[in-house]
């Protein structure tokens, strides 16, 4: 079993829909949680960064961390075709040498 | 603007040849990382460095080496390229003590 599990999709939604992307993990020591967006043939770019449990909002994006369930989510409101990309979750533990453990990514397509 | 660059962006090489992929960052970050990205596996850590003359093995380091002679560069060398090393390679960097990593645009390597 992988340390971080993420449904690969593809996930196809109509424009304007609310999108929910999720990751589960097994290492209870993870404290730092990130979401990266990766367009085709590009490098990952940071979308959201949260520490420990709770919610964080940035424009149309909301990141949620539920450490008791070992579950993190990324919500995208009013999805746009420009949101079509692969979304990678990543996490790290305190004292883990700043190394990240990544999910395999979920491919999202937002259709007109 | 500070950035992280990789070269070449595309490379085709033959089995058994030595190949070096370049990574250069202008953020003055202490931490640098090399990943490979393959379908179904996500991003896997090859090698990483916390500073000049420091190098460490990641989860898939066999057949790869790195050296760090200055802050800005972390070249990745494939000693004797194998077809199993056909992949997309990403370099990333982060500030010392920070968990967020910033990625380069990637190098697509094909070993024939």
GROMACS .gro file of C-alpha atoms in nm:
model
  224
    1UNK     CA    1   0.000   0.000   0.000
    2UNK     CA    2   0.129   0.343  -0.093
    3UNK     CA    3   0.188   0.601   0.177
    4UNK     CA    4  -0.031   0.850  -0.009
    5UNK     CA    5  -0.329   0.738  -0.217
    6UNK     CA    6  -0.496   0.953  -0.481
    7UNK     CA    7  -0.758   0.856  -0.737
    8UNK     CA    8  -0.596   0.905  -1.080
    9UNK     CA    9  -0.923   0.995  -1.255
   10UNK     CA   10  -0.975   1.122  -1.513
   11UNK     CA   11  -1.243   1.342  -1.363
   12UNK     CA   12  -1.458   1.530  -1.612
   13UNK     CA   13  -1.691   1.812  -1.498
   14UNK     CA   14  -1.889   2.087  -1.669
   15UNK     CA   15  -1.773   2.447  -1.645
   16UNK     CA   16  -1.896   2.612  -1.327
   17UNK     CA   17  -1.912   2.290  -1.126
   18UNK     CA   18  -1.763   2.247  -0.780
   19UNK     CA   19  -1.475   2.002  -0.792
   20UNK     CA   20  -1.358   1.791  -0.501
   21UNK     CA   21  -1.016   1.628  -0.514
   22UNK     CA   22  -0.894   1.403  -0.236
   23UNK     CA   23  -0.596   1.218  -0.092
   24UNK     CA   24  -0.567   0.971   0.190
   25UNK     CA   25  -0.248   0.889   0.372
   26UNK     CA   26  -0.120   0.639   0.623
   27UNK     CA   27   0.166   0.823   0.798
   28UNK     CA   28   0.026   0.999   1.103
   29UNK     CA   29   0.346   1.205   1.129
   30UNK     CA   30   0.259   1.411   0.821
   31UNK     CA   31   0.206   1.772   0.928
   32UNK     CA   32   0.257   1.977   0.612
   33UNK     CA   33   0.018   1.941   0.320
   34UNK     CA   34   0.039   2.086  -0.027
   35UNK     CA   35  -0.154   2.081  -0.350
   36UNK     CA   36   0.029   2.126  -0.678
   37UNK     CA   37  -0.123   2.182  -1.020
   38UNK     CA   38   0.053   2.041  -1.324
   39UNK     CA   39  -0.042   2.133  -1.678
   40UNK     CA   40   0.046   1.894  -1.957
   41UNK     CA   41   0.421   1.888  -2.028
   42UNK     CA   42   0.492   2.143  -1.754
   43UNK     CA   43   0.641   2.130  -1.405
   44UNK     CA   44   0.418   2.118  -1.095
   45UNK     CA   45   0.329   2.457  -0.949
   46UNK     CA   46   0.223   2.518  -0.591
   47UNK     CA   47  -0.147   2.591  -0.540
   48UNK     CA   48  -0.209   2.559  -0.167
   49UNK     CA   49  -0.005   2.493   0.146
   50UNK     CA   50  -0.148   2.410   0.488
   51UNK     CA   51   0.000   2.310   0.818
   52UNK     CA   52  -0.172   2.051   1.039
   53UNK     CA   53  -0.554   2.038   1.042
   54UNK     CA   54  -0.807   2.292   0.926
   55UNK     CA   55  -0.914   2.485   0.620
   56UNK     CA   56  -0.742   2.737   0.400
   57UNK     CA   57  -0.906   2.941   0.129
   58UNK     CA   58  -0.749   3.125  -0.164
   59UNK     CA   59  -0.990   3.263  -0.421
   60UNK     CA   60  -1.179   2.974  -0.580
   61UNK     CA   61  -0.964   2.716  -0.404
   62UNK     CA   62  -1.013   2.569  -0.057
   63UNK     CA   63  -0.783   2.314   0.104
   64UNK     CA   64  -0.904   2.099   0.394
   65UNK     CA   65  -0.703   1.874   0.620
   66UNK     CA   66  -0.860   1.617   0.851
   67UNK     CA   67  -0.573   1.457   1.039
   68UNK     CA   68  -0.801   1.235   1.246
   69UNK     CA   69  -0.918   1.065   0.925
   70UNK     CA   70  -0.585   1.106   0.745
   71UNK     CA   71  -0.768   1.274   0.460
   72UNK     CA   72  -0.705   1.595   0.268
   73UNK     CA   73  -0.921   1.767   0.010
   74UNK     CA   74  -0.899   2.042  -0.247
   75UNK     CA   75  -1.220   2.213  -0.355
   76UNK     CA   76  -1.241   2.422  -0.669
   77UNK     CA   77  -1.546   2.648  -0.700
   78UNK     CA   78  -1.682   2.778  -1.028
   79UNK     CA   79  -1.444   2.554  -1.222
   80UNK     CA   80  -1.305   2.688  -1.549
   81UNK     CA   81  -1.157   2.515  -1.856
   82UNK     CA   82  -0.823   2.666  -1.750
   83UNK     CA   83  -0.843   2.446  -1.437
   84UNK     CA   84  -0.798   2.139  -1.658
   85UNK     CA   85  -0.475   1.986  -1.531
   86UNK     CA   86  -0.339   1.714  -1.306
   87UNK     CA   87  -0.358   1.789  -0.934
   88UNK     CA   88  -0.096   1.639  -0.706
   89UNK     CA   89  -0.118   1.624  -0.331
   90UNK     CA   90   0.208   1.627  -0.136
   91UNK     CA   91   0.291   1.601   0.230
   92UNK     CA   92   0.579   1.605   0.472
   93UNK     CA   93   0.652   1.534   0.833
   94UNK     CA   94   0.836   1.751   1.082
   95UNK     CA   95   1.197   1.643   1.087
   96UNK     CA   96   1.148   1.461   0.759
   97UNK     CA   97   1.432   1.650   0.600
   98UNK     CA   98   1.197   1.874   0.400
   99UNK     CA   99   1.123   1.580   0.171
  100UNK     CA  100   0.779   1.551   0.014
  101UNK     CA  101   0.574   1.239  -0.046
  102UNK     CA  102   0.345   1.278  -0.345
  103UNK     CA  103   0.020   1.123  -0.453
  104UNK     CA  104   0.007   0.997  -0.810
  105UNK     CA  105  -0.214   1.286  -0.918
  106UNK     CA  106  -0.576   1.327  -1.034
  107UNK     CA  107  -0.637   1.435  -1.391
  108UNK     CA  108  -0.917   1.693  -1.414
  109UNK     CA  109  -1.093   1.810  -1.727
  110UNK     CA  110  -1.339   2.099  -1.714
  111UNK     CA  111  -1.559   2.101  -2.020
  112UNK     CA  112  -1.739   2.396  -2.179
  113UNK     CA  113   1.284   3.711  -1.142
  114UNK     CA  114   1.435   3.414  -0.962
  115UNK     CA  115   1.371   3.083  -1.131
  116UNK     CA  116   1.472   2.722  -1.175
  117UNK     CA  117   1.576   2.596  -1.517
  118UNK     CA  118   1.651   2.255  -1.660
  119UNK     CA  119   1.844   2.155  -1.969
  120UNK     CA  120   1.807   1.995  -2.207
  121UNK     CA  121   1.428   1.993  -2.223
  122UNK     CA  122   1.432   1.683  -2.443
  123UNK     CA  123   1.701   1.418  -2.481
  124UNK     CA  124   1.722   1.094  -2.673
  125UNK     CA  125   2.015   0.868  -2.590
  126UNK     CA  126   2.123   0.510  -2.639
  127UNK     CA  127   2.144   0.234  -2.383
  128UNK     CA  128   2.478   0.234  -2.203
  129UNK     CA  129   2.565   0.598  -2.259
  130UNK     CA  130   2.634   0.840  -1.977
  131UNK     CA  131   2.388   1.128  -1.963
  132UNK     CA  132   2.389   1.443  -1.750
  133UNK     CA  133   2.080   1.655  -1.689
  134UNK     CA  134   2.135   2.008  -1.567
  135UNK     CA  135   1.939   2.198  -1.302
  136UNK     CA  136   2.006   2.561  -1.214
  137UNK     CA  137   1.821   2.779  -0.962
  138UNK     CA  138   1.863   3.147  -0.890
  139UNK     CA  139   1.671   3.160  -0.559
  140UNK     CA  140   1.982   3.078  -0.356
  141UNK     CA  141   1.792   2.785  -0.202
  142UNK     CA  142   1.992   2.541   0.007
  143UNK     CA  143   1.773   2.238  -0.072
  144UNK     CA  144   1.759   2.082  -0.417
  145UNK     CA  145   1.581   1.766  -0.530
  146UNK     CA  146   1.562   1.541  -0.835
  147UNK     CA  147   1.246   1.344  -0.916
  148UNK     CA  148   1.131   1.121  -1.195
  149UNK     CA  149   0.766   1.110  -1.300
  150UNK     CA  150   0.614   0.801  -1.452
  151UNK     CA  151   0.253   0.706  -1.522
  152UNK     CA  152   0.106   0.526  -1.224
  153UNK     CA  153   0.395   0.617  -0.996
  154UNK     CA  154   0.373   0.991  -0.962
  155UNK     CA  155   0.683   1.180  -0.855
  156UNK     CA  156   0.956   0.967  -0.702
  157UNK     CA  157   1.262   1.111  -0.532
  158UNK     CA  158   1.597   1.017  -0.686
  159UNK     CA  159   1.855   1.228  -0.500
  160UNK     CA  160   1.857   1.542  -0.290
  161UNK     CA  161   2.100   1.790  -0.141
  162UNK     CA  162   2.084   2.025   0.157
  163UNK     CA  163   2.384   2.233   0.057
  164UNK     CA  164   2.719   2.246  -0.114
  165UNK     CA  165   2.901   1.911  -0.106
  166UNK     CA  166   2.596   1.740   0.054
  167UNK     CA  167   2.412   1.465  -0.139
  168UNK     CA  168   2.162   1.200  -0.028
  169UNK     CA  169   1.990   0.904  -0.191
  170UNK     CA  170   1.617   0.899  -0.245
  171UNK     CA  171   1.386   0.605  -0.300
  172UNK     CA  172   1.493   0.533  -0.660
  173UNK     CA  173   1.863   0.626  -0.666
  174UNK     CA  174   2.012   0.316  -0.833
  175UNK     CA  175   2.185   0.410  -1.158
  176UNK     CA  176   2.188   0.782  -1.080
  177UNK     CA  177   2.436   1.017  -0.914
  178UNK     CA  178   2.453   1.386  -0.824
  179UNK     CA  179   2.717   1.629  -0.705
  180UNK     CA  180   2.678   1.976  -0.555
  181UNK     CA  181   2.974   2.208  -0.607
  182UNK     CA  182   2.781   2.534  -0.564
  183UNK     CA  183   2.444   2.653  -0.435
  184UNK     CA  184   2.284   2.709  -0.775
  185UNK     CA  185   2.340   2.377  -0.953
  186UNK     CA  186   2.260   2.010  -0.898
  187UNK     CA  187   2.337   1.805  -1.211
  188UNK     CA  188   2.192   1.454  -1.234
  189UNK     CA  189   2.407   1.187  -1.404
  190UNK     CA  190   2.286   0.857  -1.541
  191UNK     CA  191   2.602   0.649  -1.533
  192UNK     CA  192   2.494   0.395  -1.798
  193UNK     CA  193   2.151   0.474  -1.934
  194UNK     CA  194   1.893   0.195  -1.937
  195UNK     CA  195   1.553   0.179  -2.108
  196UNK     CA  196   1.392   0.171  -1.762
  197UNK     CA  197   1.523   0.525  -1.712
  198UNK     CA  198   1.304   0.663  -1.989
  199UNK     CA  199   1.099   0.916  -1.796
  200UNK     CA  200   1.033   1.283  -1.729
  201UNK     CA  201   1.280   1.428  -1.480
  202UNK     CA  202   1.202   1.725  -1.256
  203UNK     CA  203   1.435   1.932  -1.045
  204UNK     CA  204   1.301   2.124  -0.746
  205UNK     CA  205   1.438   2.352  -0.479
  206UNK     CA  206   1.332   2.488  -0.141
  207UNK     CA  207   1.466   2.720   0.123
  208UNK     CA  208   1.646   2.556   0.411
  209UNK     CA  209   1.394   2.444   0.672
  210UNK     CA  210   1.097   2.505   0.441
  211UNK     CA  211   0.870   2.236   0.301
  212UNK     CA  212   0.735   2.403  -0.011
  213UNK     CA  213   0.932   2.304  -0.319
  214UNK     CA  214   0.947   2.490  -0.649
  215UNK     CA  215   0.981   2.288  -0.965
  216UNK     CA  216   1.162   2.330  -1.294
  217UNK     CA  217   0.996   2.268  -1.631
  218UNK     CA  218   1.125   1.912  -1.664
  219UNK     CA  219   1.347   1.711  -1.898
  220UNK     CA  220   1.191   1.439  -2.112
  221UNK     CA  221   1.451   1.161  -2.150
  222UNK     CA  222   1.415   0.870  -2.389
  223UNK     CA  223   1.664   0.584  -2.376
  224UNK     CA  224   1.657   0.367  -2.689
   0.00000   0.00000   0.00000
